[in-house]
mmCIF file of C-alpha atoms in Angstrom:
data_model
loop_
_atom_site.group_PDB
_atom_site.id
_atom_site.type_symbol
_atom_site.label_atom_id
_atom_site.label_comp_id
_atom_site.label_asym_id
_atom_site.label_seq_id
_atom_site.Cartn_x
_atom_site.Cartn_y
_atom_site.Cartn_z
ATOM 1 C CA MET A 1 -4.757 47.768 22.229
ATOM 2 C CA GLU A 2 -5.745 44.244 21.321
ATOM 3 C CA SER A 3 -6.027 45.150 17.658
ATOM 4 C CA GLN A 4 -2.274 45.790 17.494
ATOM 5 C CA VAL A 5 -1.403 42.230 18.501
ATOM 6 C CA PRO A 6 -0.986 40.107 15.379
ATOM 7 C CA LYS A 7 -3.222 37.080 15.096
ATOM 8 C CA ARG A 8 -1.511 33.764 15.430
ATOM 9 C CA GLN A 9 -1.917 31.368 12.518
ATOM 10 C CA PRO A 10 -2.661 27.750 13.449
ATOM 11 C CA LEU A 11 0.282 25.478 12.745
ATOM 12 C CA LYS A 12 -1.868 22.929 10.940
ATOM 13 C CA LYS A 13 -2.929 25.511 8.377
ATOM 14 C CA TRP A 14 0.592 26.807 7.885
ATOM 15 C CA ASN A 15 2.321 25.279 4.891
ATOM 16 C CA PRO A 16 6.084 25.296 5.438
ATOM 17 C CA LYS A 17 7.759 27.048 2.543
ATOM 18 C CA TRP A 18 11.000 25.163 2.997
ATOM 19 C CA LYS A 19 9.441 22.121 1.318
ATOM 20 C CA ASP A 20 8.568 24.168 -1.738
ATOM 21 C CA LYS A 21 12.054 25.673 -1.783
ATOM 22 C CA LEU A 22 13.608 22.208 -1.432
ATOM 23 C CA LYS A 23 11.479 20.915 -4.289
ATOM 24 C CA GLU A 24 12.411 23.893 -6.461
ATOM 25 C CA LEU A 25 16.132 23.477 -5.730
ATOM 26 C CA CYS A 26 16.040 19.737 -6.459
ATOM 27 C CA LEU A 27 14.166 20.210 -9.724
ATOM 28 C CA GLN A 28 16.583 22.927 -10.819
ATOM 29 C CA ARG A 29 19.530 20.689 -10.009
ATOM 30 C CA VAL A 30 17.995 17.811 -11.993
ATOM 31 C CA ARG A 31 17.507 20.107 -14.987
ATOM 32 C CA ASP A 32 21.054 21.436 -14.714
ATOM 33 C CA GLY A 33 22.680 18.034 -14.217
ATOM 34 C CA ARG A 34 20.500 16.107 -16.654
ATOM 35 C CA THR A 35 23.141 15.818 -19.366
ATOM 36 C CA GLN A 36 25.741 14.597 -16.877
ATOM 37 C CA MET A 37 23.350 11.926 -15.613
ATOM 38 C CA LEU A 38 22.535 10.811 -19.136
ATOM 39 C CA TRP A 39 26.211 10.565 -20.102
ATOM 40 C CA ARG A 40 26.962 8.516 -16.993
ATOM 41 C CA ILE A 41 24.179 6.110 -17.908
ATOM 42 C CA ARG A 42 25.285 5.946 -21.547
ATOM 43 C CA ASN A 43 28.929 5.326 -20.629
ATOM 44 C CA SER A 44 28.053 2.713 -18.036
ATOM 45 C CA PRO A 45 29.994 -0.557 -18.443
ATOM 46 C CA LEU A 46 26.843 -2.553 -17.688
ATOM 47 C CA PRO A 47 24.331 -3.201 -20.461
ATOM 48 C CA VAL A 48 21.845 -0.367 -20.721
ATOM 49 C CA SER A 49 18.186 -0.881 -21.402
ATOM 50 C CA GLY A 50 15.100 1.145 -20.662
ATOM 51 C CA GLU A 51 14.007 -1.045 -17.768
ATOM 52 C CA SER A 52 17.290 -2.433 -16.434
ATOM 53 C CA ALA A 53 17.704 -2.639 -12.680
ATOM 54 C CA HIS A 54 21.084 -0.908 -12.931
ATOM 55 C CA ASP A 55 19.564 2.175 -14.586
ATOM 56 C CA ASN A 56 16.747 2.368 -12.063
ATOM 57 C CA LYS A 57 19.119 1.984 -9.119
ATOM 58 C CA TYR A 58 21.454 4.588 -10.574
ATOM 59 C CA MET A 59 18.631 7.078 -11.131
ATOM 60 C CA GLU A 60 17.221 6.444 -7.667
ATOM 61 C CA SER A 61 20.610 6.872 -6.010
ATOM 62 C CA THR A 62 21.265 10.033 -8.019
ATOM 63 C CA PHE A 63 17.900 11.507 -7.059
ATOM 64 C CA ARG A 64 18.458 10.461 -3.445
ATOM 65 C CA ASN A 65 21.859 12.185 -3.437
ATOM 66 C CA ILE A 66 20.341 15.338 -4.898
ATOM 67 C CA VAL A 67 17.613 15.418 -2.249
ATOM 68 C CA THR A 68 20.130 14.758 0.525
ATOM 69 C CA ASP A 69 22.522 17.457 -0.687
ATOM 70 C CA GLU A 70 19.785 20.038 -1.128
ATOM 71 C CA LEU A 71 18.270 19.205 2.277
ATOM 72 C CA LYS A 72 21.703 19.686 3.850
ATOM 73 C CA ARG A 73 22.020 22.996 2.030
ATOM 74 C CA VAL A 74 18.592 24.078 3.301
ATOM 75 C CA ARG A 75 19.514 23.141 6.879
ATOM 76 C CA GLN A 76 22.892 24.816 6.607
ATOM 77 C CA THR A 77 21.359 28.002 5.282
ATOM 78 C CA SER A 78 18.755 27.865 8.041
ATOM 79 C CA THR A 79 21.328 27.516 10.831
ATOM 80 C CA ASN A 80 23.648 30.101 9.296
ATOM 81 C CA SER A 81 20.822 32.600 9.056
ATOM 82 C CA ALA A 82 19.982 32.040 12.722
ATOM 83 C CA LYS A 83 23.621 32.646 13.756
ATOM 84 C CA ASN A 84 23.980 35.781 11.653
ATOM 85 C CA ASP A 85 20.652 37.353 12.655
ATOM 86 C CA THR A 86 22.229 40.189 14.601
ATOM 87 C CA ARG A 87 24.630 41.031 11.803
ATOM 88 C CA ARG A 88 21.943 40.969 9.113
ATOM 89 C CA ALA A 89 19.249 42.960 10.885
ATOM 90 C CA SER A 90 19.397 45.688 8.223
ATOM 91 C CA GLU A 91 19.230 43.124 5.383
ATOM 92 C CA LYS A 92 16.223 41.307 6.821
ATOM 93 C CA GLU A 93 13.788 42.916 4.354
ATOM 94 C CA ASP A 94 15.824 41.758 1.386
ATOM 95 C CA SER A 95 16.499 38.251 2.614
ATOM 96 C CA ASP A 96 14.241 35.349 1.873
ATOM 97 C CA MET A 97 11.706 34.762 4.625
ATOM 98 C CA LEU A 98 11.756 31.092 3.810
ATOM 99 C CA TRP A 99 13.936 30.116 6.708
ATOM 100 C CA GLU A 100 11.615 31.193 9.525
ATOM 101 C CA TYR A 101 10.561 27.603 9.985
ATOM 102 C CA GLU A 102 13.091 25.098 11.254
ATOM 103 C CA ALA A 103 12.974 22.040 9.005
ATOM 104 C CA PRO A 104 12.650 18.602 10.607
ATOM 105 C CA ALA A 105 15.572 16.208 10.483
ATOM 106 C CA GLU A 106 13.942 13.945 7.903
ATOM 107 C CA LEU A 107 11.421 14.405 5.147
ATOM 108 C CA ALA A 108 8.135 12.607 5.553
ATOM 109 C CA ASN A 109 7.808 9.581 3.297
ATOM 110 C CA GLU A 110 5.003 11.211 1.269
ATOM 111 C CA ASP A 111 7.074 14.352 0.750
ATOM 112 C CA TYR A 112 10.089 12.301 -0.297
ATOM 113 C CA VAL A 113 8.072 10.255 -2.787
ATOM 114 C CA GLU A 114 6.440 13.401 -4.174
ATOM 115 C CA LEU A 115 9.827 15.059 -4.578
ATOM 116 C CA MET A 116 11.333 12.005 -6.285
ATOM 117 C CA LEU A 117 8.392 11.763 -8.688
ATOM 118 C CA ALA A 118 8.588 15.478 -9.474
ATOM 119 C CA MET A 119 12.309 15.192 -10.242
ATOM 120 C CA GLU A 120 11.690 12.166 -12.445
ATOM 121 C CA ARG A 121 8.902 13.990 -14.305
ATOM 122 C CA ALA A 122 11.135 17.027 -14.787
ATOM 123 C CA LEU A 123 13.917 14.850 -16.173
ATOM 124 C CA TYR A 124 11.614 13.041 -18.600
ATOM 125 C CA ASP A 125 9.895 16.283 -19.645
ATOM 126 C CA ASP A 126 13.270 17.819 -20.443
ATOM 127 C CA MET A 127 14.318 14.714 -22.359
ATOM 128 C CA GLN A 128 11.083 14.735 -24.368
ATOM 129 C CA ALA A 129 11.426 18.449 -25.109
ATOM 130 C CA GLU A 130 14.976 17.875 -26.344
ATOM 131 C CA LEU A 131 13.851 14.957 -28.527
ATOM 132 C CA ARG A 132 11.019 17.054 -29.969
ATOM 133 C CA ALA A 133 13.447 19.861 -30.766
ATOM 134 C CA GLN A 134 15.813 17.407 -32.484
ATOM 135 C CA GLU A 135 12.953 15.888 -34.478
ATOM 136 C CA GLU A 136 11.755 19.334 -35.553
ATOM 137 C CA ALA A 137 15.277 20.278 -36.645
ATOM 138 C CA LEU A 138 15.585 17.047 -38.653
ATOM 139 C CA LEU A 139 12.172 17.608 -40.225
ATOM 140 C CA GLU A 140 13.077 21.177 -41.208
ATOM 141 C CA GLU A 141 16.367 19.944 -42.671
ATOM 142 C CA PHE A 142 14.534 17.231 -44.622
ATOM 143 C CA GLU A 143 11.950 19.700 -45.923
ATOM 144 C CA ALA A 144 14.698 22.096 -47.017
ATOM 145 C CA ALA A 145 16.526 19.276 -48.843
ATOM 146 C CA ALA A 146 13.281 18.121 -50.489
ATOM 147 C CA SER A 147 12.545 21.681 -51.575
ATOM 148 C CA GLN A 148 16.026 21.997 -53.100
ATOM 149 C CA GLU A 149 15.550 18.694 -54.940
ATOM 150 C CA ASP A 150 12.160 19.851 -56.251
ATOM 151 C CA ASP A 151 13.702 23.112 -57.463
ATOM 152 C CA ALA A 152 16.559 21.236 -59.149
ATOM 153 C CA ILE A 153 14.125 18.845 -60.870
ATOM 154 C CA ALA A 154 11.947 21.761 -62.009
ATOM 155 C CA ASP A 155 15.027 23.494 -63.450
ATOM 156 C CA LEU A 156 16.052 20.305 -65.285
ATOM 157 C CA ILE A 157 12.569 19.871 -66.735
ATOM 158 C CA GLN A 158 12.506 23.498 -67.839
ATOM 159 C CA ASN A 159 15.942 23.139 -69.459
ATOM 160 C CA PHE A 160 14.848 19.925 -71.195
ATOM 161 C CA GLN A 161 11.703 21.596 -72.535
ATOM 162 C CA ASP A 162 13.731 24.568 -73.726
ATOM 163 C CA LEU A 163 16.203 22.272 -75.491
ATOM 164 C CA SER A 164 13.504 20.142 -77.089
ATOM 165 C CA ALA A 165 11.716 23.250 -78.364
ATOM 166 C CA VAL A 166 14.854 24.564 -80.079
ATOM 167 C CA PRO A 167 15.353 21.694 -82.620
ATOM 168 C CA SER A 168 11.730 21.701 -83.761
ATOM 169 C CA SER A 169 11.914 25.387 -84.568
ATOM 170 C CA LEU A 170 15.151 24.808 -86.514
ATOM 171 C CA ALA A 171 13.528 22.033 -88.546
ATOM 172 C CA ALA A 172 10.803 24.399 -89.723
ATOM 173 C CA TYR A 173 13.320 26.599 -91.523
#
């Protein structure tokens, strides 16, 4: 009989999945909204520089808003799933088991800092990947243009050699 009772996992060993889901949602939102953020910074009336306080405050407030919105969404989904438990009993297997744990009201400071740094890294990684892709496209375009120039020069040299060979053969007659 005792073998049928499931073992209880200690709470300290249990890693809440809502944090991972929150991190994933925030990173996805940063990737999706990256171009909008960049255009807002570029069109800012204040002078823009890589280290300006305005840019840093804007990025921090944007990241903070993303975390706040996604945390609200996580809480809302968690409370909605608790209210609709009776209605969704048949769908329980298909639903995400993420919301078994009730999230605390606030993120711990370490979790918040980790999430902010992860979003910043994701943003910069995406920006670097886009720059690399642009540089590769420019390099391919340059190589194609250089190849066309080389072909045109080779054709001109060949035509010049053909033309200079014709008069010397006429002079021999």
